[in-house]
Amino acid sequence: MQGYYQFISKDLFNRELFKDVKILKIGGSVITNKDKYRSVNREAIVNIAKVLGDFPEPLILVHGAGSFGHNKSLEFGLDMPGKVRGKEIEISTVINDVLSLNSIISDALAAEGFRGVSLPTHAIYGNNGPDLDIIEEMLRNTFSPIMYGDIIIQNGNYRIISGDEIILDMARKFRPEEIIFATDVDGLYSSDPKEYSNAKFYRDVKASELNIKDKGKDATGSMTGKVEKIKLMLPFTRKVMIVNGMFPERLRKALNDEDTIGTVVH
Ligand code: ADP
Ligand code: IPE
């Protein structure tokens, strides 16, 4: 860890200093029970925290909102962007809910010795996008920034930002070595494995050949939204992998670049 951060000069930034950075998205489907408002999956959170607490390298960590975000966003009709005016109470309810989830996650991570610092997404995304200097400074000081799916306010308008979109912004800037998505299924299939028992599992797939169309039950497009973002982030990283976050050992292996069950997207 120390050796990794030995170059502190701002001039040496980017490719060299951050070349080993990995980005991990922990899906809301893993850390919450998506059908039940503000219900957490405590066991999954603790198991993932143990893996991350042991992981020696810096990470950019992003988590989803799950039932702390989607349920009320859909109920309040916030899934389409719009003017803040008239929706203030609804927006602040969702922002506070996802912040509560973030503090549950941060507490669990801290208990396992993870050097995370929460950067609430709504507070670091200004009118012109994310404040990348703060994120960079956290990494430079050996902290792992933690962001999450949230609602952001830009020029009087609100919009939901998914964890997947945040990752795309981070990938563009930091060119991570690897991007890992932990979700509640083993990886990508030819169709939704929860609905189609004959869905074919992909261990390895070319993004250009993917045409995933799920029913997009949540406020950010579910797996379809994720795959669209993955296609855009591929040029900025060596590897994108989707693993089942309910199996901490798979996540550990993916983080260590060891072979495990999951889908590698090229
Ligand atoms: P997360 O909350 O982990 O970011 P989502 O809930 O947005 O993830 O998406 C994961 C869900 O996508 C899975 O629970 C699965 O049921 C669904 N899904 C739909 N189509 C597919 C597919 N082709 N392959 C894998 N999962 C799919
Ligand atoms: C959704 O974030 C944010 C809100 C609904 C406020 P994500 O799209 O990253 O959440 P998950 O992973 O699907 O739960």
XYZ file of C-alpha atoms and ligand atoms in Angstrom:
307
model
C 0.000 0.000 0.000
C 2.710 2.485 1.028
C 4.860 1.759 -2.006
C 1.906 2.283 -4.254
C 1.423 5.811 -2.996
C 5.054 6.813 -2.970
C 4.608 9.300 -5.816
C 2.779 12.198 -4.300
C 3.620 14.899 -6.811
C 0.545 16.134 -8.662
C 2.625 16.273 -11.829
C 3.030 12.554 -11.857
C -0.713 12.089 -11.813
C -2.850 9.771 -13.705
C -1.738 6.818 -15.678
C 1.215 6.007 -13.393
C -0.163 6.852 -9.977
C -3.590 5.375 -10.474
C -2.779 2.606 -12.878
C -3.730 -0.158 -10.413
C -6.990 1.379 -9.266
C -9.968 -0.921 -9.458
C -13.600 0.113 -9.393
C -16.228 -1.981 -7.675
C -19.977 -1.540 -7.909
C -21.970 -3.362 -5.286
C -25.483 -3.636 -6.659
C -28.528 -2.627 -4.681
C -29.811 -6.107 -5.503
C -27.092 -7.523 -3.244
C -27.096 -5.160 -0.273
C -30.867 -4.621 -0.042
C -34.057 -6.564 -0.556
C -35.209 -4.693 -3.616
C -38.912 -5.423 -3.078
C -39.086 -4.107 0.460
C -38.651 -0.388 1.147
C -35.490 0.350 3.166
C -34.737 -3.281 3.842
C -31.052 -4.263 4.001
C -29.411 -7.606 3.383
C -27.182 -7.479 6.443
C -25.453 -10.795 5.831
C -24.373 -9.836 2.319
C -23.127 -6.449 3.525
C -20.995 -7.967 6.288
C -19.582 -10.643 3.977
C -18.599 -8.087 1.363
C -17.133 -5.788 4.029
C -14.895 -8.665 5.157
C -13.590 -9.160 1.625
C -12.943 -5.446 1.148
C -11.401 -5.032 4.599
C -8.771 -7.597 3.608
C -8.129 -6.162 0.156
C -4.790 -4.331 0.138
C -5.135 -2.080 -2.894
C -7.033 1.189 -3.367
C -10.524 0.955 -4.743
C -13.169 3.303 -5.973
C -16.282 1.874 -4.420
C -19.778 2.605 -5.681
C -22.920 1.028 -4.326
C -26.458 0.917 -5.594
C -29.578 2.257 -3.928
C -31.783 -0.819 -3.999
C -34.932 -0.458 -1.953
C -33.608 2.778 -0.415
C -33.827 4.472 -3.808
C -35.896 2.795 -6.478
C -39.148 2.206 -4.644
C -39.848 5.795 -3.613
C -38.344 7.213 -6.811
C -40.871 5.251 -8.850
C -43.716 6.001 -6.438
C -42.915 9.742 -6.593
C -42.403 9.714 -10.363
C -38.777 10.801 -10.042
C -37.447 8.265 -12.547
C -37.679 10.873 -15.302
C -35.511 13.989 -14.775
C -37.304 17.290 -14.273
C -37.555 20.629 -12.494
C -36.913 20.538 -8.759
C -39.678 23.016 -8.022
C -42.694 21.293 -6.502
C -40.815 18.020 -5.879
C -38.534 19.185 -3.070
C -39.964 16.934 -0.330
C -39.912 13.851 -2.542
C -36.350 14.511 -3.721
C -35.044 15.113 -0.217
C -36.763 11.949 1.024
C -34.920 9.834 -1.544
C -31.619 11.665 -0.985
C -31.897 11.034 2.751
C -32.870 7.405 2.284
C -29.858 6.594 0.109
C -27.607 8.489 2.511
C -28.887 6.226 5.317
C -28.024 3.169 3.259
C -24.586 4.626 2.602
C -23.930 5.057 6.303
C -24.941 1.435 6.962
C -22.475 0.317 4.287
C -19.708 2.643 5.481
C -20.129 1.477 9.088
C -19.914 -2.174 8.050
C -16.792 -1.455 5.978
C -15.141 0.550 8.750
C -15.773 -2.306 11.184
C -13.642 -4.509 8.905
C -10.823 -2.001 8.614
C -11.631 -0.681 5.120
C -10.159 2.793 4.579
C -13.271 4.197 2.969
C -14.478 7.784 2.879
C -18.044 8.444 1.780
C -18.459 11.126 -0.830
C -22.231 11.619 -1.099
C -22.923 11.755 -4.796
C -25.348 14.694 -4.586
C -22.614 16.680 -2.799
C -19.813 16.043 -5.292
C -21.805 16.386 -8.534
C -22.163 20.068 -9.336
C -23.625 21.717 -12.417
C -20.611 20.624 -14.453
C -20.290 17.058 -13.220
C -18.312 15.360 -10.475
C -15.617 17.125 -8.455
C -12.838 14.842 -9.556
C -10.197 16.714 -7.524
C -11.766 15.535 -4.262
C -11.882 11.946 -5.462
C -8.299 12.143 -6.661
C -7.165 13.652 -3.366
C -8.827 10.845 -1.415
C -7.053 8.225 -3.507
C -3.776 10.073 -3.207
C -4.142 9.906 0.573
C -4.776 6.158 0.471
C -8.517 6.379 1.085
C -11.044 4.505 -0.998
C -13.811 6.911 -2.052
C -17.330 5.536 -1.597
C -20.112 6.889 -3.831
C -23.589 5.589 -4.575
C -26.675 5.816 -6.758
C -28.405 9.051 -5.759
C -30.371 12.062 -6.983
C -28.327 15.025 -8.144
C -29.416 18.629 -8.658
C -28.006 20.526 -11.629
C -29.163 23.972 -12.735
C -32.531 23.679 -11.018
C -33.226 20.196 -12.355
C -33.060 16.886 -10.576
C -32.112 13.541 -12.012
C -31.373 10.096 -10.701
C -27.802 9.031 -11.228
C -27.144 5.303 -11.077
C -24.030 3.809 -9.579
C -23.288 2.494 -13.063
C -23.247 6.023 -14.487
C -20.938 7.211 -11.698
C -18.589 4.368 -12.610
C -18.534 5.507 -16.222
C -17.474 8.995 -15.096
C -14.788 7.504 -12.832
C -13.560 5.174 -15.577
C -13.117 8.081 -17.984
C -10.979 9.926 -15.473
C -9.019 7.198 -13.710
C -8.717 4.522 -16.417
C -9.019 1.715 -13.868
C -7.221 -1.533 -14.207
C -10.435 -3.446 -13.698
C -14.138 -2.737 -13.143
C -16.181 -5.279 -11.234
C -19.942 -5.362 -10.858
C -21.277 -7.434 -7.974
C -24.919 -8.247 -8.546
C -27.418 -10.904 -7.409
C -27.031 -13.292 -10.356
C -23.902 -15.143 -11.560
C -23.272 -12.777 -14.458
C -24.814 -12.082 -17.842
C -27.224 -14.471 -19.511
C -28.959 -14.474 -22.879
C -32.138 -13.432 -20.996
C -33.184 -12.779 -17.389
C -32.240 -15.977 -15.520
C -34.909 -15.285 -12.913
C -37.601 -15.475 -15.572
C -36.152 -17.911 -18.085
C -34.699 -21.124 -16.692
C -33.173 -21.927 -20.088
C -31.231 -18.638 -20.248
C -27.687 -19.250 -21.484
C -24.865 -18.109 -19.194
C -21.975 -16.163 -20.713
C -18.536 -16.671 -19.149
C -17.048 -14.388 -21.720
C -18.909 -12.078 -24.037
C -18.279 -9.321 -26.568
C -20.207 -6.190 -25.622
C -20.938 -5.489 -29.281
C -22.803 -8.806 -29.488
C -24.939 -8.148 -26.447
C -28.525 -7.161 -26.837
C -29.994 -7.405 -23.364
C -33.575 -6.300 -23.031
C -35.030 -6.857 -19.597
C -38.199 -5.252 -18.421
C -36.294 -2.497 -16.605
C -38.321 -2.814 -13.423
C -36.294 -0.231 -11.511
C -35.663 3.499 -11.854
C -32.337 3.144 -13.684
C -33.023 0.497 -16.300
C -31.830 -2.601 -14.423
C -29.524 -4.899 -16.443
C -30.255 -3.122 -19.738
C -29.019 0.148 -18.253
C -25.957 -1.568 -16.828
C -24.990 -3.167 -20.154
C -25.355 0.149 -21.989
C -22.976 1.783 -19.504
C -20.553 -1.140 -19.668
C -20.281 -0.728 -23.453
C -19.260 2.893 -22.919
C -16.676 2.143 -20.222
C -14.844 -0.669 -22.044
C -12.359 1.645 -23.809
C -11.143 2.930 -20.445
C -10.245 -0.315 -18.700
C -8.503 -3.619 -19.221
C -11.327 -5.761 -17.906
C -15.003 -5.553 -16.954
C -16.378 -8.422 -14.938
C -19.800 -9.197 -13.459
C -19.898 -11.551 -10.473
C -22.477 -12.739 -8.003
C -22.033 -10.596 -4.889
C -23.859 -13.163 -2.772
C -20.705 -15.303 -3.018
C -17.946 -13.308 -1.291
C -15.257 -15.742 -2.419
C -16.060 -14.966 -6.063
C -15.773 -11.267 -5.349
C -12.438 -11.797 -3.605
C -11.125 -13.769 -6.570
C -12.380 -11.215 -9.070
C -10.650 -8.428 -7.139
C -7.444 -10.456 -7.141
C -7.787 -11.164 -10.845
C -8.112 -14.894 -10.190
C -10.367 -17.110 -12.238
C -13.899 -17.430 -10.857
C -17.523 -17.838 -11.917
C -18.746 -14.666 -13.554
C -18.949 -12.911 -16.912
C -16.019 -11.095 -18.463
C -17.182 -8.458 -20.949
C -14.779 -7.479 -23.724
P -27.878 -4.272 -9.330
O -28.920 -3.765 -8.375
O -27.094 -5.410 -8.774
O -27.018 -3.186 -9.876
P -30.006 -4.774 -11.232
O -31.077 -5.179 -10.260
O -30.113 -3.453 -11.879
O -28.574 -4.922 -10.573
O -29.865 -5.879 -12.334
C -29.658 -7.236 -11.938
C -30.849 -8.021 -12.341
O -30.955 -8.018 -13.745
C -30.769 -9.483 -11.949
O -31.383 -9.673 -10.701
C -31.501 -10.204 -13.079
O -32.737 -10.738 -12.656
C -31.786 -9.093 -14.096
N -31.486 -9.450 -15.476
C -32.273 -9.116 -16.526
N -31.758 -9.557 -17.678
C -30.605 -10.182 -17.372
C -29.606 -10.872 -18.143
N -29.710 -10.985 -19.479
N -28.542 -11.399 -17.512
C -28.417 -11.277 -16.168
N -29.335 -10.649 -15.381
C -30.423 -10.112 -15.967
C -30.252 4.138 -8.214
O -28.937 3.714 -8.217
C -30.382 5.491 -7.513
C -31.757 5.852 -7.111
C -32.818 5.197 -7.448
C -31.907 7.039 -6.293
P -28.511 2.323 -8.877
O -29.208 2.150 -10.175
O -27.033 2.285 -8.920
O -29.059 1.260 -7.814
P -29.190 -0.304 -7.940
O -27.857 -0.922 -7.908
O -29.903 -0.634 -9.248
O -30.026 -0.670 -6.743
